[in-house]
Short mmCIF file of C-alpha atoms and ligand atoms in Angstrom, two decimals:
data_model
loop_
_atom_site.label_atom_id
_atom_site.label_comp_id
_atom_site.label_asym_id
_atom_site.label_seq_id
_atom_site.Cartn_x
_atom_site.Cartn_y
_atom_site.Cartn_z
CA MET A 1 13.81 23.97 4.82
CA ASN A 2 12.09 20.76 5.69
CA ARG A 3 13.95 17.52 5.24
CA ARG A 4 12.35 15.18 2.69
CA VAL A 5 12.30 11.46 3.40
CA TYR A 6 10.72 8.99 1.00
CA LEU A 7 9.61 5.82 2.73
CA ASP A 8 7.27 4.46 0.12
CA HIS A 9 9.55 2.26 -1.96
CA ASN A 10 6.95 -0.56 -2.07
CA ALA A 11 4.74 1.84 -4.03
CA SER A 12 7.47 2.91 -6.44
CA THR A 13 11.14 3.74 -6.58
CA PRO A 14 13.23 6.42 -8.35
CA VAL A 15 14.97 5.28 -11.49
CA HIS A 16 18.62 4.40 -10.80
CA PRO A 17 20.96 6.86 -12.56
CA GLU A 18 22.74 3.98 -14.33
CA VAL A 19 19.39 2.75 -15.51
CA LEU A 20 18.44 6.12 -16.90
CA GLN A 21 21.80 6.34 -18.72
CA ALA A 22 21.22 2.94 -20.30
CA MET A 23 17.76 3.94 -21.42
CA LEU A 24 18.42 7.33 -22.95
CA PRO A 25 19.83 6.30 -26.36
CA TYR A 26 16.76 4.12 -27.01
CA PHE A 27 14.45 7.14 -27.09
CA SER A 28 16.28 8.89 -29.91
CA GLU A 29 19.30 7.32 -31.57
CA ARG A 30 18.23 3.68 -31.27
CA PHE A 31 14.58 4.31 -31.82
CA GLY A 32 13.92 1.54 -34.37
CA ASN A 33 11.15 -0.99 -34.23
CA PRO A 34 12.75 -4.20 -32.90
CA SER A 35 10.71 -6.20 -35.38
CA SER A 36 12.20 -4.36 -38.39
CA VAL A 37 14.86 -6.22 -40.37
CA HIS A 38 17.11 -3.23 -41.08
CA GLY A 39 19.97 -1.88 -39.02
CA PHE A 40 17.75 0.51 -37.04
CA GLY A 41 15.54 -2.36 -35.99
CA ARG A 42 18.51 -4.52 -35.17
CA GLU A 43 19.95 -1.87 -32.82
CA ALA A 44 16.70 -1.75 -30.88
CA ARG A 45 16.39 -5.54 -30.89
CA ASP A 46 19.95 -5.89 -29.59
CA GLY A 47 19.16 -3.59 -26.66
CA MET A 48 16.07 -5.61 -25.85
CA GLU A 49 17.86 -8.95 -26.10
CA THR A 50 20.66 -7.73 -23.82
CA ALA A 51 17.94 -6.90 -21.31
CA ARG A 52 16.51 -10.39 -21.70
CA GLU A 53 19.94 -11.84 -21.06
CA GLN A 54 20.51 -9.68 -18.01
CA ILE A 55 17.23 -10.91 -16.50
CA ALA A 56 17.83 -14.56 -17.50
CA ASP A 57 21.33 -14.37 -15.91
CA PHE A 58 19.92 -12.95 -12.73
CA LEU A 59 17.18 -15.56 -12.43
CA LYS A 60 19.47 -18.33 -13.79
CA VAL A 61 16.93 -19.30 -16.42
CA SER A 62 16.89 -19.43 -20.18
CA LYS A 63 16.48 -16.21 -22.18
CA ASP A 64 13.55 -17.71 -24.09
CA GLU A 65 11.59 -18.03 -20.94
CA ILE A 66 11.29 -14.26 -20.40
CA VAL A 67 8.35 -12.27 -21.84
CA PHE A 68 8.16 -8.52 -21.51
CA THR A 69 4.91 -6.85 -20.57
CA SER A 70 3.53 -3.43 -19.67
CA GLY A 71 3.67 -3.89 -15.90
CA GLY A 72 3.35 -6.21 -12.97
CA THR A 73 -0.38 -6.13 -13.38
CA GLU A 74 -0.18 -7.37 -16.96
CA SER A 75 2.36 -10.04 -15.96
CA ASP A 76 -0.04 -11.35 -13.34
CA ASN A 77 -2.92 -11.28 -15.78
CA LEU A 78 -0.94 -12.96 -18.56
CA GLY A 79 0.39 -15.64 -16.20
CA ILE A 80 -2.95 -16.57 -14.70
CA LYS A 81 -5.31 -15.98 -17.59
CA GLY A 82 -2.85 -17.35 -20.12
CA LEU A 83 -2.53 -20.61 -18.23
CA ALA A 84 -6.26 -20.79 -17.50
CA ALA A 85 -7.12 -20.22 -21.16
CA ALA A 86 -4.83 -23.00 -22.21
CA ARG A 87 -6.58 -25.39 -19.78
CA GLY A 88 -10.15 -24.23 -20.42
CA SER A 89 -11.55 -25.07 -17.00
CA GLY A 90 -10.45 -26.03 -13.53
CA HIS A 91 -9.57 -24.94 -10.05
CA ILE A 92 -7.13 -22.27 -8.96
CA ILE A 93 -5.53 -21.87 -5.52
CA THR A 94 -4.43 -18.45 -4.35
CA SER A 95 -4.43 -16.48 -1.05
CA GLN A 96 -6.59 -13.87 0.55
CA ILE A 97 -3.73 -11.37 0.68
CA GLU A 98 -2.69 -11.26 -2.96
CA HIS A 99 -2.36 -7.99 -4.83
CA HIS A 100 -5.57 -6.99 -6.65
CA ALA A 101 -3.81 -7.81 -9.92
CA VAL A 102 -4.08 -11.45 -8.88
CA LEU A 103 -7.26 -11.44 -6.76
CA ARG A 104 -9.39 -9.67 -9.33
CA THR A 105 -7.96 -11.78 -12.13
CA VAL A 106 -8.90 -15.00 -10.31
CA GLN A 107 -12.32 -13.55 -9.43
CA THR A 108 -12.91 -12.78 -13.11
CA LEU A 109 -12.01 -16.33 -14.05
CA GLU A 110 -14.50 -17.54 -11.43
CA GLU A 111 -17.17 -15.56 -13.23
CA GLN A 112 -16.18 -17.42 -16.37
CA GLY A 113 -16.65 -20.86 -14.76
CA PHE A 114 -13.35 -21.57 -13.12
CA THR A 115 -13.34 -22.34 -9.44
CA ALA A 116 -11.01 -20.90 -6.80
CA THR A 117 -9.81 -21.33 -3.23
CA TYR A 118 -8.48 -18.27 -1.36
CA LEU A 119 -6.18 -19.59 1.34
CA PRO A 120 -6.09 -17.77 4.68
CA VAL A 121 -2.90 -16.51 6.32
CA ASP A 122 -1.72 -16.69 9.91
CA GLY A 123 -1.17 -13.71 12.25
CA ASP A 124 2.14 -12.98 10.61
CA GLY A 125 0.60 -12.93 7.12
CA MET A 126 1.98 -16.30 6.09
CA VAL A 127 0.31 -19.06 4.09
CA ASN A 128 0.66 -22.52 5.60
CA PRO A 129 2.07 -24.96 3.00
CA ASP A 130 -0.15 -27.70 4.45
CA ASP A 131 -3.13 -25.58 3.50
CA VAL A 132 -1.91 -25.58 -0.12
CA LYS A 133 -1.63 -29.35 0.02
CA LYS A 134 -5.11 -29.75 1.48
CA ALA A 135 -6.63 -27.41 -1.08
CA LEU A 136 -5.24 -29.33 -4.06
CA ARG A 137 -7.90 -31.10 -6.13
CA ALA A 138 -7.80 -33.42 -9.10
CA ASP A 139 -8.83 -30.47 -11.27
CA THR A 140 -6.44 -27.90 -9.81
CA ILE A 141 -4.74 -26.17 -12.70
CA LEU A 142 -2.72 -23.47 -10.93
CA VAL A 143 -1.44 -22.26 -7.60
CA SER A 144 -0.78 -18.53 -7.56
CA LEU A 145 0.94 -16.97 -4.51
CA MET A 146 2.94 -13.85 -3.95
CA GLY A 147 6.59 -14.10 -2.98
CA ALA A 148 6.32 -11.17 -0.59
CA ASN A 149 3.36 -9.11 0.47
CA SER A 150 3.57 -5.45 -0.51
CA GLU A 151 1.79 -4.14 2.60
CA VAL A 152 3.35 -6.05 5.47
CA GLY A 153 6.36 -7.55 3.67
CA THR A 154 5.91 -11.13 4.85
CA LEU A 155 7.80 -13.63 2.69
CA GLN A 156 5.82 -16.71 1.74
CA PRO A 157 7.34 -20.17 2.14
CA ILE A 158 7.61 -20.59 -1.63
CA ARG A 159 10.28 -23.33 -1.37
CA GLU A 160 7.93 -25.60 0.63
CA ILE A 161 4.95 -24.71 -1.48
CA GLY A 162 6.92 -25.36 -4.64
CA ARG A 163 7.81 -28.83 -3.41
CA ILE A 164 4.12 -29.57 -2.98
CA THR A 165 2.99 -28.18 -6.31
CA ARG A 166 5.80 -29.97 -8.13
CA GLU A 167 4.88 -33.28 -6.50
CA ALA A 168 1.31 -32.71 -7.59
CA ALA A 169 2.41 -31.60 -11.04
CA VAL A 170 0.42 -28.38 -10.70
CA PRO A 171 1.97 -25.23 -12.16
CA LEU A 172 3.07 -22.58 -9.63
CA HIS A 173 2.76 -18.86 -10.39
CA VAL A 174 4.63 -16.50 -8.08
CA ASP A 175 3.79 -12.80 -8.02
CA GLY A 176 7.34 -11.63 -7.43
CA VAL A 177 6.70 -7.97 -8.01
CA GLN A 178 7.82 -7.12 -4.47
CA THR A 179 10.31 -10.02 -4.26
CA VAL A 180 12.49 -10.12 -7.37
CA GLY A 181 15.60 -8.01 -6.81
CA LYS A 182 14.94 -7.68 -3.06
CA VAL A 183 15.53 -11.19 -1.74
CA PRO A 184 17.12 -14.22 -3.42
CA ILE A 185 14.84 -16.47 -5.44
CA ASP A 186 16.07 -19.91 -6.52
CA MET A 187 13.89 -20.68 -9.52
CA GLY A 188 14.97 -24.31 -9.74
CA ALA A 189 14.76 -25.18 -6.05
CA PHE A 190 11.50 -23.28 -5.60
CA GLY A 191 9.85 -25.03 -8.50
CA ILE A 192 8.41 -21.86 -9.95
CA ASP A 193 6.73 -22.17 -13.34
CA LEU A 194 5.58 -18.55 -13.79
CA LEU A 195 7.10 -15.53 -12.14
CA SER A 196 5.92 -11.89 -12.38
CA PHE A 197 8.32 -9.03 -11.80
CA SER A 198 8.14 -5.31 -12.40
CA GLY A 199 10.56 -2.50 -13.19
CA HIS A 200 9.39 0.38 -10.99
CA LYS A 201 9.71 -1.51 -7.69
CA ILE A 202 13.45 -2.04 -8.26
CA TYR A 203 14.69 1.35 -9.52
CA GLY A 204 13.62 0.67 -13.08
CA PRO A 205 11.02 2.60 -15.07
CA LYS A 206 7.24 2.35 -14.56
CA GLY A 207 5.02 0.56 -17.08
CA VAL A 208 7.47 -2.21 -17.98
CA ALA A 209 7.77 -5.63 -16.46
CA GLY A 210 8.30 -9.29 -17.26
CA LEU A 211 6.84 -12.74 -16.88
CA TYR A 212 9.07 -15.80 -16.61
CA ILE A 213 7.36 -18.81 -18.24
CA ARG A 214 9.07 -22.10 -17.66
CA LYS A 215 9.76 -23.96 -20.86
CA GLY A 216 6.96 -26.40 -21.60
CA THR A 217 4.29 -24.54 -19.67
CA LYS A 218 1.16 -24.51 -21.84
CA MET A 219 -0.06 -20.97 -22.22
CA ALA A 220 -2.50 -19.09 -24.45
CA SER A 221 -2.05 -15.43 -25.40
CA ILE A 222 -4.48 -12.99 -23.91
CA GLN A 223 -3.53 -10.08 -26.15
CA HIS A 224 -3.65 -10.69 -29.85
CA GLY A 225 -1.85 -9.03 -32.70
CA GLY A 226 1.63 -9.43 -34.14
CA GLU A 227 4.23 -12.15 -33.58
CA HIS A 228 6.10 -10.30 -30.82
CA GLU A 229 7.67 -12.06 -27.84
CA ARG A 230 7.53 -15.43 -29.60
CA ARG A 231 3.81 -14.93 -30.06
CA ARG A 232 3.21 -14.85 -26.34
CA ARG A 233 2.51 -11.15 -26.07
CA ALA A 234 1.53 -9.07 -29.10
CA GLY A 235 2.53 -5.45 -29.39
CA THR A 236 5.63 -3.47 -30.25
CA GLU A 237 7.91 -3.66 -27.24
CA ASN A 238 8.65 -0.75 -24.94
CA VAL A 239 12.32 -0.92 -25.96
CA ALA A 240 13.72 1.90 -23.76
CA GLY A 241 11.73 0.60 -20.84
CA ILE A 242 12.89 -2.95 -21.37
CA VAL A 243 16.50 -1.80 -21.58
CA GLY A 244 15.93 -0.03 -18.26
CA LEU A 245 14.33 -3.09 -16.75
CA GLY A 246 17.28 -5.27 -17.77
CA LYS A 247 19.77 -2.82 -16.33
CA ALA A 248 17.77 -2.47 -13.11
CA VAL A 249 17.72 -6.25 -12.66
CA GLU A 250 21.48 -6.47 -13.34
CA ILE A 251 22.16 -3.81 -10.71
CA ARG A 252 19.99 -5.68 -8.22
CA GLY A 253 22.18 -8.72 -8.80
CA ARG A 254 25.20 -6.62 -7.85
CA ASP A 255 23.74 -4.60 -4.93
CA MET A 256 20.93 -6.69 -3.49
CA ALA A 257 22.76 -8.63 -0.79
CA VAL A 258 24.64 -5.64 0.72
CA GLU A 259 21.69 -3.34 0.51
CA GLY A 260 19.33 -5.98 1.96
CA ALA A 261 21.49 -6.24 5.10
CA ARG A 262 21.70 -2.44 5.41
CA LEU A 263 17.92 -1.99 4.97
CA THR A 264 17.15 -4.77 7.47
CA ALA A 265 19.21 -2.97 10.13
CA LEU A 266 17.51 0.39 9.35
CA ARG A 267 14.07 -1.19 9.30
CA ASP A 268 14.71 -2.80 12.72
CA ARG A 269 16.05 0.49 14.11
CA LEU A 270 12.93 2.24 12.94
CA TRP A 271 10.70 -0.27 14.71
CA GLU A 272 12.82 -0.16 17.89
CA GLY A 273 12.68 3.67 17.91
CA VAL A 274 8.92 3.80 17.39
CA ARG A 275 8.28 1.08 19.94
CA ALA A 276 10.41 2.84 22.54
CA GLY A 277 8.54 6.12 22.03
CA VAL A 278 4.93 5.05 21.56
CA ALA A 279 2.80 3.14 24.06
CA GLU A 280 0.31 1.21 22.02
CA VAL A 281 1.94 0.07 18.82
CA ARG A 282 2.47 -3.23 17.13
CA LEU A 283 4.47 -4.53 14.18
CA ASN A 284 2.62 -6.14 11.30
CA GLY A 285 4.05 -8.96 9.27
CA HIS A 286 6.54 -11.67 10.16
CA PRO A 287 9.21 -10.56 12.66
CA THR A 288 12.04 -11.96 10.58
CA GLU A 289 10.73 -13.58 7.35
CA ARG A 290 10.04 -10.18 5.89
CA LEU A 291 11.26 -7.92 3.09
CA PRO A 292 14.42 -6.06 4.15
CA GLY A 293 12.92 -2.58 3.79
CA THR A 294 9.34 -3.05 4.98
CA CYS A 295 8.14 -1.86 8.38
CA ASN A 296 4.35 -1.77 8.80
CA VAL A 297 3.16 -0.68 12.18
CA CYS A 298 -0.27 -0.12 13.78
CA PHE A 299 -1.00 2.65 16.20
CA HIS A 300 -3.96 2.01 18.48
CA ASP A 301 -6.89 4.37 18.48
CA ILE A 302 -5.65 6.80 15.94
CA GLU A 303 -6.42 6.78 12.23
CA SER A 304 -3.68 6.11 9.70
CA GLU A 305 -4.53 8.96 7.35
CA SER A 306 -4.06 11.57 10.05
CA ILE A 307 -0.57 10.10 10.67
CA VAL A 308 0.20 10.16 6.96
CA LEU A 309 -0.87 13.76 6.70
CA GLY A 310 1.10 14.73 9.84
CA LEU A 311 4.22 13.08 8.45
CA ASP A 312 3.63 14.56 4.99
CA LEU A 313 3.77 18.01 6.58
CA LYS A 314 7.19 17.06 7.91
CA GLY A 315 8.29 16.03 4.42
CA ILE A 316 8.01 12.32 5.08
CA GLY A 317 6.23 10.08 2.57
CA VAL A 318 4.66 6.89 4.02
CA SER A 319 1.48 5.07 3.09
CA ALA A 320 -1.69 4.47 5.05
CA GLY A 321 -2.99 0.97 5.61
CA SER A 322 -6.60 1.99 5.58
CA ALA A 323 -7.68 3.83 2.50
CA CYS A 324 -10.45 6.36 2.71
CA THR A 325 -12.08 6.64 -0.69
CA SER A 326 -15.13 8.84 -1.27
CA GLY A 327 -15.94 8.86 2.41
CA ASN A 328 -15.83 5.10 2.70
CA VAL A 329 -12.99 3.67 4.57
CA GLU A 330 -11.65 0.24 3.81
CA PRO A 331 -9.36 -1.21 6.39
CA SER A 332 -6.60 -3.14 4.66
CA TYR A 333 -7.87 -6.56 3.54
CA VAL A 334 -4.38 -7.88 4.21
CA LEU A 335 -4.54 -6.83 7.84
CA GLU A 336 -8.08 -8.18 8.12
CA ALA A 337 -6.95 -11.51 6.77
CA LYS A 338 -4.24 -11.56 9.39
CA GLY A 339 -7.01 -11.32 11.97
CA LEU A 340 -6.07 -7.82 13.21
CA PRO A 341 -8.92 -6.12 15.14
CA LEU A 342 -10.42 -3.06 13.46
CA ASP A 343 -9.32 -0.60 16.19
CA TRP A 344 -5.76 -1.55 15.36
CA ALA A 345 -6.07 -2.07 11.62
CA MET A 346 -7.41 1.46 11.15
CA GLY A 347 -4.15 2.87 12.42
CA SER A 348 -1.69 1.08 10.21
CA VAL A 349 1.16 2.85 8.49
CA ARG A 350 3.60 1.29 6.09
CA CYS A 351 7.14 2.54 5.84
CA SER A 352 9.15 0.98 3.00
CA LEU A 353 12.82 1.85 2.84
CA GLY A 354 15.11 1.87 -0.20
CA ARG A 355 18.56 2.48 -1.46
CA GLY A 356 18.38 6.23 -0.78
CA THR A 357 17.32 5.82 2.85
CA THR A 358 19.94 6.84 5.42
CA ALA A 359 20.35 6.30 9.17
CA GLU A 360 19.67 10.04 9.65
CA ASP A 361 16.44 9.71 7.75
CA ILE A 362 15.29 6.97 10.08
CA GLU A 363 16.16 9.05 13.20
CA TYR A 364 14.28 12.01 11.72
CA VAL A 365 11.22 9.79 11.13
CA ILE A 366 11.36 8.44 14.69
CA GLU A 367 11.70 12.01 16.04
CA SER A 368 8.73 13.12 13.93
CA VAL A 369 6.37 10.21 14.51
CA VAL A 370 6.65 9.94 18.28
CA PRO A 371 5.34 13.43 19.14
CA LEU A 372 2.82 13.30 16.23
CA VAL A 373 1.23 10.11 17.57
CA ALA A 374 1.20 11.54 21.12
CA LYS A 375 -0.56 14.69 19.83
CA LEU A 376 -3.12 12.72 17.80
CA LYS A 377 -3.82 10.57 20.83
CA THR A 378 -4.61 13.61 22.95
CA LEU A 379 -7.28 14.53 20.32
CA SER A 380 -8.80 11.08 20.28
CA PRO A 381 -12.02 10.40 22.15
CA VAL A 382 -11.42 6.68 21.97
CA ALA A 383 -7.79 6.60 23.20
CA GLY A 384 -7.33 5.33 26.68
CA ALA A 385 -10.12 2.78 26.40
CA ALA A 386 -8.92 -0.75 26.93
CA PRO A 387 -7.51 -2.12 23.68
CA ALA A 388 -9.67 -4.89 22.19
CA VAL A 389 -6.68 -7.17 22.05
CA SER A 390 -3.53 -6.81 24.06
CA MET B 1 -4.74 14.90 -1.87
CA ARG B 2 -4.57 18.72 -1.87
CA TYR B 3 -5.82 20.62 1.21
CA SER B 4 -6.27 24.33 1.76
CA ASP B 5 -3.74 26.26 3.88
CA THR B 6 -6.49 26.89 6.43
CA LEU B 7 -7.15 23.18 6.77
CA ILE B 8 -3.49 22.42 7.17
CA ASP B 9 -3.14 25.13 9.79
CA HIS B 10 -6.04 23.70 11.81
CA PHE B 11 -4.54 20.24 11.52
CA ARG B 12 -1.11 21.44 12.66
CA ASN B 13 -2.40 23.66 15.44
CA PRO B 14 -5.79 22.37 16.56
CA ARG B 15 -7.78 25.02 18.42
CA ASN B 16 -9.74 24.10 21.55
CA SER B 17 -8.90 20.41 21.63
CA GLY B 18 -9.53 18.25 24.66
CA MET B 19 -12.19 17.67 27.21
CA MET B 20 -14.21 20.21 29.15
CA ARG B 21 -15.13 19.90 32.83
CA ALA B 22 -18.93 20.22 33.57
CA PRO B 23 -20.00 21.27 30.07
CA ASP B 24 -23.47 22.71 29.42
CA GLY B 25 -23.91 20.48 26.41
CA VAL B 26 -22.19 17.52 24.78
CA GLY B 27 -22.77 15.99 21.32
CA GLU B 28 -21.25 13.35 19.13
CA GLY B 29 -21.27 12.78 15.44
CA GLU B 30 -20.34 9.53 13.89
CA TYR B 31 -19.70 8.67 10.30
CA ALA B 32 -19.86 4.96 10.27
CA GLN B 33 -18.58 4.33 6.72
CA CYS B 34 -15.35 6.05 7.80
CA MET B 35 -15.39 5.17 11.48
CA ASP B 36 -14.93 8.89 12.14
CA LEU B 37 -16.08 10.14 15.51
CA ALA B 38 -16.28 13.76 16.64
CA ARG B 39 -17.34 14.95 20.12
CA PHE B 40 -17.98 18.56 21.09
CA TYR B 41 -18.39 20.08 24.56
CA LEU B 42 -20.15 23.43 24.91
CA ARG B 43 -20.02 26.14 27.56
CA VAL B 44 -23.11 28.29 27.21
CA ARG B 45 -23.98 31.76 28.52
CA ASP B 46 -27.22 33.63 27.82
CA GLY B 47 -28.17 31.15 25.08
CA ARG B 48 -24.93 31.56 23.22
CA VAL B 49 -21.91 29.31 23.00
CA GLU B 50 -19.12 30.88 25.01
CA GLU B 51 -16.60 28.13 24.44
CA ALA B 52 -16.48 24.85 22.46
CA ARG B 53 -13.92 22.07 22.78
CA PHE B 54 -13.54 18.84 20.80
CA GLN B 55 -12.15 15.37 20.68
CA ALA B 56 -12.00 13.41 17.44
CA TYR B 57 -10.95 10.22 15.81
CA GLY B 58 -10.48 10.33 12.07
CA CYS B 59 -8.41 11.43 9.15
CA GLY B 60 -6.54 14.77 9.02
CA PRO B 61 -9.45 16.73 7.45
CA THR B 62 -11.85 15.52 10.17
CA LEU B 63 -9.48 16.64 12.94
CA ALA B 64 -9.05 19.99 11.21
CA ALA B 65 -12.82 20.35 10.71
CA CYS B 66 -13.34 19.84 14.44
CA SER B 67 -10.85 22.58 15.22
CA ALA B 68 -12.55 24.93 12.78
CA GLY B 69 -15.92 23.85 14.19
CA THR B 70 -15.02 25.09 17.67
CA GLU B 71 -14.35 28.55 16.25
CA VAL B 72 -17.59 28.54 14.25
CA ALA B 73 -19.53 27.54 17.34
CA ALA B 74 -18.06 30.16 19.66
CA GLY B 75 -20.44 33.14 19.85
CA THR B 76 -23.23 31.34 17.98
CA ALA B 77 -26.73 31.13 19.49
CA LEU B 78 -27.77 27.63 20.44
CA GLU B 79 -30.82 27.78 18.13
CA ALA B 80 -28.58 28.62 15.20
CA LEU B 81 -26.00 26.03 16.11
CA ALA B 82 -28.76 23.35 16.27
CA GLU B 83 -29.36 24.05 12.57
CA ILE B 84 -25.79 24.40 11.40
CA GLU B 85 -25.03 22.91 8.03
CA ASP B 86 -21.98 21.16 6.58
CA GLY B 87 -21.36 24.04 4.23
CA ARG B 88 -20.52 26.39 7.13
CA ILE B 89 -17.81 24.06 8.36
CA GLU B 90 -16.48 23.42 4.89
CA ALA B 91 -16.26 27.18 4.29
CA ALA B 92 -14.46 27.67 7.58
CA LEU B 93 -11.85 25.17 6.38
CA GLY B 94 -11.29 27.01 3.10
CA GLY B 95 -12.93 24.07 1.25
CA LEU B 96 -12.60 20.30 1.17
CA PRO B 97 -11.76 17.89 -1.60
CA PRO B 98 -14.91 16.00 -2.66
CA GLU B 99 -13.61 12.70 -1.28
CA ARG B 100 -13.29 14.32 2.14
CA ARG B 101 -16.66 16.09 2.53
CA HIS B 102 -17.54 13.68 5.29
CA ALA B 103 -15.21 15.68 7.57
CA ALA B 104 -17.62 18.64 7.48
CA LYS B 105 -20.63 16.31 7.80
CA VAL B 106 -19.42 14.61 10.96
CA VAL B 107 -18.53 17.92 12.59
CA ALA B 108 -21.90 19.58 11.74
CA LEU B 109 -23.66 16.50 13.02
CA ALA B 110 -21.80 16.63 16.33
CA LEU B 111 -22.29 20.36 16.78
CA ARG B 112 -26.06 20.09 16.15
CA ALA B 113 -26.24 17.29 18.68
CA ALA B 114 -24.28 19.32 21.26
CA ALA B 115 -26.53 22.35 20.76
CA ARG B 116 -29.71 20.23 21.12
CA ASP B 117 -28.23 18.68 24.29
CA ALA B 118 -27.54 22.13 25.76
CA MET B 119 -31.09 23.29 24.84
CA ALA B 120 -32.62 20.20 26.47
CA ARG B 121 -30.63 20.74 29.65
CA ARG B 122 -31.66 24.38 29.74
CA ALA B 123 -35.32 23.40 29.41
CA VAL B 124 -34.99 21.10 32.42
CA HIS B 125 -33.47 23.78 34.62
C1 PLP C 401 2.69 -7.73 -5.21
C2 PLP C 401 2.34 -6.86 -6.34
N1 PLP C 401 1.87 -7.40 -7.49
C3 PLP C 401 1.56 -6.64 -8.56
C4 PLP C 401 1.74 -5.29 -8.53
C5 PLP C 401 1.39 -4.48 -9.77
O1 PLP C 401 2.53 -4.08 -10.41
P1 PLP C 401 2.54 -2.84 -11.44
O2 PLP C 401 2.40 -1.60 -10.60
O3 PLP C 401 3.85 -2.90 -12.13
O4 PLP C 401 1.38 -3.02 -12.34
C6 PLP C 401 2.22 -4.67 -7.35
C7 PLP C 401 2.36 -3.19 -7.32
O5 PLP C 401 2.05 -2.57 -6.33
C8 PLP C 401 2.56 -5.47 -6.23
O6 PLP C 401 3.01 -4.96 -5.14
#
């Protein structure tokens, strides 16, 4: 029987057993509509408000500043479009390596007359705070940057950027979908006005998320209907999901620090093991300012999907940096923005560790990947040629 | 992505991989959109392929298609190999998901080129 090792936690995570337990009653016994005034409604509303409190406690913000949504994607859309709609026009600063939920939202706003600057990143995938400062204009209405990149895990210098945006009195949106619950965020010190976070990246359910909106931030709704979420997001709330999200966040508050240290050690062991066994390999992302569980590596002259398939056959789930869709391959735009040459970027593989990952798992992955890469290299007609960049 | 058992077997145990010394024909196929590259070497006797070997850069299905391609080529007359179609390779793999059809394309392309090369060399001799 093959061992099974899941190293794709940046894509999604299994629901924590305590989260599942917390959610279950809200599917059947406490099924009421939280907007209803009777006891059934109150029970559902209480569950939802407990979740709001759990999240507010974790972020050290006020309960009223949390809005529930249907996912990280909606949180990003609501944050950016909601703020843009309240302003009517203006300039938005973001980066080239944002998740599509942000990039395509900003691009859509450009089509509607807003203007945008997409900041570059350095070789480690980091935005330079000075670039934010330089990009600011009199009509800048928003800076939107991710806390951590999902592909390479690099943490952005949000504290420094927050200082700049605060001084300029420009609202700062942080896509914290990969950040919240993984590394500490100090909402006050970082000067964050809008923060997206999502359940399924932190052992909560899929399709439920939140947006923190700092009190006083002028926003317009982008989804219209009832009076839910203090008229900021219409639609009957996903009560069971929200209860799960709240519990998941509470558990992160309890476990995050210890688990972060453990995953950092495992992540570094993985890189060391791969580096020791494979000749042409490089680590993507910042060497230290990086998500605890993220290890993105590039193998030279072999193609990521062949590695993903080879590891899949060994029961190991990782993700490919280059995505081949309908016979068209797109090297990762994040790696391109980092300035990685194509012959390297095509061979990138992301391993993202999580609470279930053990030291034995990591040794098994190292033992599997080293001979696999060696074998794929022997098949390659391009291997052995001088690498484009040393 | 779901792949056939045959494809997975070729990926796990590639047949006839690696270079060939003094081949009678060499051909490459490239699929630029995907950066896939397949190269075949042929040993020919009496107008038929006696042995084919490959090297390839690409996703799992492309590597598997190359392996299957060497088996399809062996025993085939050069004239027939010069006309080989993607469908033959796909069939030899037990099918391909629509998003991975390029694997058969790049292999058929390379095999046709190798056969033409061998025919051209024969004409010179
Ligand atoms: C940085 C980032 N933002 C947004 C999202 C979208 O979140 P969701 O899957 O909850 O819609 C993701 C998910 O991959 C992400 O990694």
